[in-house]
Short mmCIF file of C-alpha atoms and ligand atoms in Angstrom, two decimals:
data_model
loop_
_atom_site.label_atom_id
_atom_site.label_comp_id
_atom_site.label_asym_id
_atom_site.label_seq_id
_atom_site.Cartn_x
_atom_site.Cartn_y
_atom_site.Cartn_z
CA MET H 582 0.04 -0.04 -0.13
CA LYS H 583 1.26 3.76 -0.89
CA LYS H 584 1.77 5.97 2.44
CA THR H 585 -0.45 8.79 2.87
CA LEU H 586 1.30 12.13 2.70
CA ILE H 587 0.83 14.15 5.85
CA ALA H 588 3.25 17.33 4.86
CA ALA H 589 4.19 20.26 6.79
CA ASN H 590 5.17 23.98 4.75
CA TRP H 591 6.69 25.99 7.62
CA LYS H 592 7.02 28.72 4.79
CA SER H 593 9.41 31.18 6.05
CA ASN H 594 9.42 30.69 9.58
CA LYS H 595 11.39 28.76 12.04
CA THR H 596 15.01 29.48 13.98
CA LYS H 597 16.99 26.84 14.43
CA THR H 598 15.98 26.40 18.06
CA GLU H 599 12.46 26.84 17.46
CA ALA H 600 12.84 23.90 14.64
CA LYS H 601 14.80 21.85 17.21
CA ASN H 602 11.88 22.38 19.67
CA TRP H 603 9.39 21.34 17.01
CA LEU H 604 11.27 17.89 16.44
CA GLU H 605 11.64 17.27 19.81
CA GLU H 606 8.32 17.91 20.63
CA VAL H 607 6.63 16.13 17.14
CA SER H 608 8.96 13.60 17.56
CA LEU H 609 7.42 12.07 20.98
CA GLN H 610 4.55 11.42 18.86
CA ASP H 611 4.00 7.54 17.21
CA ILE H 612 3.70 7.68 13.71
CA PRO H 613 1.87 5.08 12.28
CA GLU H 614 3.28 2.95 8.95
CA HIS H 615 1.26 4.26 6.88
CA LEU H 616 1.32 7.64 7.14
CA GLU H 617 4.57 9.61 5.30
CA VAL H 618 5.51 12.64 7.65
CA VAL H 619 7.41 15.28 5.24
CA ILE H 620 8.68 18.48 6.67
CA PHE H 621 9.09 21.29 4.24
CA SER H 622 11.66 23.53 5.96
CA PRO H 623 13.48 26.59 5.02
CA PHE H 624 16.70 26.14 2.91
CA THR H 625 18.80 27.65 6.08
CA LEU H 626 17.75 24.36 8.18
CA LEU H 627 17.90 21.06 5.91
CA ASP H 628 20.98 20.30 7.36
CA ILE H 629 20.35 20.46 10.97
CA ILE H 630 16.70 18.67 10.63
CA SER H 631 18.19 15.97 8.51
CA GLY H 632 20.95 15.23 10.89
CA TYR H 633 18.67 15.27 13.72
CA ILE H 634 16.35 13.04 12.02
CA ARG H 635 19.13 10.72 11.04
CA VAL H 636 20.84 11.00 14.80
CA ASN H 637 17.34 9.90 16.28
CA SER H 638 16.22 7.76 14.02
CA LEU H 639 12.77 9.11 12.99
CA PRO H 640 10.33 8.57 10.98
CA LEU H 641 10.33 11.81 9.16
CA LYS H 642 10.94 13.10 6.05
CA LEU H 643 12.35 16.31 4.62
CA GLY H 644 11.71 19.01 1.54
CA ALA H 645 12.95 22.14 0.62
CA GLN H 646 10.13 24.92 -0.31
CA ASP H 647 11.72 25.65 -4.07
CA VAL H 648 14.59 24.61 -6.42
CA SER H 649 16.62 26.72 -9.24
CA PRO H 650 15.13 26.04 -12.55
CA PHE H 651 19.05 25.85 -13.29
CA SER H 652 21.48 23.12 -12.48
CA SER H 653 24.40 24.10 -10.25
CA GLY H 654 26.28 27.07 -11.46
CA ALA H 655 26.79 30.90 -11.74
CA TYR H 656 23.62 31.46 -10.41
CA THR H 657 23.63 33.70 -7.44
CA GLY H 658 21.15 33.31 -4.64
CA GLU H 659 19.60 30.06 -6.24
CA VAL H 660 19.49 26.45 -4.44
CA SER H 661 20.22 23.36 -7.05
CA GLY H 662 18.69 20.14 -6.79
CA ALA H 663 21.79 18.30 -6.48
CA GLN H 664 22.45 21.11 -3.24
CA ILE H 665 19.04 20.12 -2.08
CA LYS H 666 19.26 16.15 -2.52
CA GLU H 667 22.03 16.14 0.23
CA PHE H 668 19.79 16.75 2.39
CA ALA H 669 16.08 15.68 1.22
CA ASP H 670 14.20 13.71 -0.74
CA TYR H 671 11.13 16.38 -1.25
CA VAL H 672 10.99 19.54 -3.14
CA LEU H 673 7.71 21.78 -3.31
CA ILE H 674 7.44 23.88 -6.21
CA GLY H 675 5.44 26.76 -7.89
CA HIS H 676 3.57 27.43 -4.50
CA SER H 677 0.78 30.11 -5.13
CA GLU H 678 3.04 32.75 -2.98
CA ARG H 679 5.94 32.22 -5.36
CA ARG H 680 3.60 32.48 -8.37
CA SER H 681 2.06 36.09 -7.19
CA ASN H 682 5.19 36.88 -4.96
CA PHE H 683 7.72 36.18 -7.09
CA ASN H 684 6.06 36.09 -10.80
CA GLU H 685 6.32 32.32 -11.04
CA SER H 686 5.43 31.37 -14.31
CA ASP H 687 4.11 28.14 -15.38
CA GLU H 688 7.75 27.76 -17.45
CA MET H 689 9.81 28.29 -14.68
CA VAL H 690 7.37 25.62 -12.54
CA THR H 691 8.60 23.35 -15.65
CA GLU H 692 11.90 23.99 -15.61
CA LYS H 693 12.10 23.67 -11.63
CA THR H 694 10.14 20.21 -12.18
CA LYS H 695 12.70 18.93 -14.32
CA ARG H 696 15.74 20.13 -12.62
CA ALA H 697 13.89 18.07 -9.34
CA ILE H 698 13.32 14.98 -11.15
CA GLU H 699 16.88 15.08 -12.58
CA LYS H 700 18.09 14.90 -9.40
CA GLY H 701 16.09 12.04 -7.70
CA LEU H 702 14.05 14.51 -5.82
CA THR H 703 10.03 13.94 -5.44
CA PRO H 704 8.68 17.03 -6.61
CA ILE H 705 5.41 18.36 -5.26
CA VAL H 706 4.12 20.89 -7.87
CA CYS H 707 1.17 23.12 -6.21
CA VAL H 708 -1.34 24.26 -8.55
CA SER H 709 -5.03 25.71 -8.32
CA LYS H 710 -6.40 24.79 -11.78
CA ILE H 711 -6.31 22.44 -14.31
CA GLU H 712 -4.47 24.25 -16.67
CA GLN H 713 -1.45 24.74 -14.38
CA VAL H 714 -1.60 21.13 -14.57
CA THR H 715 -1.50 20.79 -18.65
CA SER H 716 1.55 22.80 -18.92
CA LEU H 717 3.50 20.57 -16.72
CA PRO H 718 5.84 17.87 -18.01
CA ILE H 719 3.41 14.77 -17.27
CA ASP H 720 6.01 12.37 -15.08
CA PRO H 721 4.52 9.72 -12.93
CA LYS H 722 7.00 10.90 -10.02
CA ILE H 723 5.71 14.46 -9.87
CA ILE H 724 2.74 14.36 -7.03
CA LEU H 725 0.07 17.37 -7.42
CA ALA H 726 -0.69 19.72 -4.15
CA TYR H 727 -4.33 21.24 -4.93
CA GLU H 728 -4.01 24.18 -3.18
CA PRO H 729 -7.43 26.51 -4.05
CA LEU H 730 -6.45 29.97 -3.84
CA GLY H 731 -9.44 31.11 -1.56
CA SER H 732 -8.34 28.67 1.34
CA ILE H 733 -4.33 29.24 2.06
CA GLY H 734 -3.95 30.62 5.15
CA THR H 735 -7.44 31.66 5.48
CA GLY H 736 -9.27 28.96 7.48
CA ASN H 737 -11.90 28.36 5.07
CA PRO H 738 -10.54 25.05 3.94
CA GLU H 739 -12.17 23.88 0.36
CA ASP H 740 -15.58 22.00 -0.05
CA PRO H 741 -14.09 18.34 0.18
CA ASN H 742 -16.71 17.40 -2.87
CA VAL H 743 -14.68 20.40 -5.22
CA VAL H 744 -11.36 18.70 -4.19
CA SER H 745 -12.86 15.40 -5.13
CA ASN H 746 -13.55 16.66 -8.91
CA PHE H 747 -10.51 18.03 -8.87
CA ILE H 748 -8.93 14.61 -8.02
CA LYS H 749 -11.07 12.82 -10.44
CA GLU H 750 -9.95 15.14 -13.22
CA VAL H 751 -6.32 14.94 -12.65
CA LYS H 752 -6.66 11.08 -12.52
CA ASP H 753 -8.64 10.47 -15.87
CA LYS H 754 -6.51 13.13 -17.62
CA PHE H 755 -3.36 12.73 -16.18
CA GLN H 756 -3.22 10.22 -13.81
CA LEU H 757 -0.87 11.67 -11.29
CA ASP H 758 -1.28 11.36 -7.39
CA VAL H 759 -2.92 14.57 -5.68
CA ILE H 760 -2.81 15.67 -2.07
CA TYR H 761 -5.18 18.93 -0.90
CA GLY H 762 -3.79 21.93 0.93
CA GLY H 763 -5.51 24.84 2.14
CA SER H 764 -6.44 25.50 5.90
CA VAL H 765 -6.14 21.76 6.97
CA SER H 766 -6.15 20.99 10.36
CA GLY H 767 -6.64 18.10 12.36
CA GLN H 768 -10.48 18.97 12.98
CA ASN H 769 -10.85 18.75 9.19
CA VAL H 770 -8.13 16.43 7.55
CA LYS H 771 -10.41 13.74 7.88
CA ASN H 772 -12.91 14.95 5.31
CA TYR H 773 -9.82 15.21 2.71
CA LEU H 774 -8.22 11.62 3.20
CA SER H 775 -11.31 10.14 3.32
CA LEU H 776 -11.94 11.10 -0.41
CA ASP H 777 -11.60 8.22 -3.32
CA ASN H 778 -7.91 8.54 -4.40
CA VAL H 779 -6.62 11.28 -2.27
CA SER H 780 -2.92 10.90 -1.80
CA GLY H 781 -2.31 13.16 1.48
CA VAL H 782 -2.38 16.73 2.75
CA LEU H 783 0.04 19.50 2.92
CA GLY H 784 -0.62 21.90 5.92
CA GLY H 785 0.82 25.53 6.45
CA THR H 786 -0.63 27.28 9.60
CA ASN H 787 -1.07 23.86 11.55
CA SER H 788 1.92 22.86 10.84
CA LEU H 789 4.00 25.35 12.54
CA SER H 790 2.83 24.40 16.09
CA PRO H 791 4.19 20.84 17.21
CA LYS H 792 0.29 20.17 19.04
CA SER H 793 -2.11 21.40 15.91
CA PHE H 794 0.59 19.37 13.62
CA ILE H 795 0.01 16.05 16.15
CA GLU H 796 -3.40 16.65 15.69
CA ILE H 797 -3.50 16.21 11.91
CA ILE H 798 -1.05 13.07 12.36
CA LYS H 799 -3.63 11.61 15.29
CA ASN H 800 -6.49 12.48 13.07
CA ALA H 801 -5.10 10.92 9.59
CA ILE H 802 -6.90 8.16 8.75
P1 LIG P 305 -2.30 26.73 5.10
O1 LIG P 305 -1.17 26.87 4.08
O2 LIG P 305 -2.49 25.06 5.53
O3 LIG P 305 -2.03 28.01 6.15
O4 LIG P 305 -3.76 27.08 4.41
C1 LIG P 305 -0.72 25.60 3.23
C2 LIG P 305 0.11 26.19 2.00
O5 LIG P 305 -0.01 27.52 1.83
O6 LIG P 305 0.68 25.12 1.86
#
């Protein structure tokens, strides 16, 4: 059986100390075998988190929140897929905050996705509409995160029926795995994980405190 993904997107949050405190608390929680819990941390924390996971043999995976659209080289400020792969297995690509605040185009998202796959990273590509899937290089290694714009950081999660229809359309047309993101909490996570063909959830706000993230894990079916 494929594992259900429970992802934590910390966005531009947490210092080293805060990250360690989070890990200490979350690692006290039993993580059921059928869950794949992935922390999407800022680049600055990848090294210490991967070390902490290894030393303590924790059942947690790590991901970066972005990847350069280029290979290694003269691209000041960018972090390449090869550099990320030293610490992490996953990468988040095309989050709506990057598309809106940093003008990330579908073409840019496509290049980033290709670089991730080349380096053996699993890309979780965030989309809010089906057109954004159409422009991707369809590869079975891609996992889509369906994140409707009105649901991100608003406390207004999308109607599970709408999510279900989106997943069905993606499955029919592209056969890709889909997770849902947007105001996921311990209270509503079951509504999404019980949908047909859903592969997991991505939490932002409720991934920041260990308590609210543990609630998501506990209620994940
Ligand atoms: P949210 O964020 O859980 O705060 O809505 C989700 C995301 O942006 O990935």
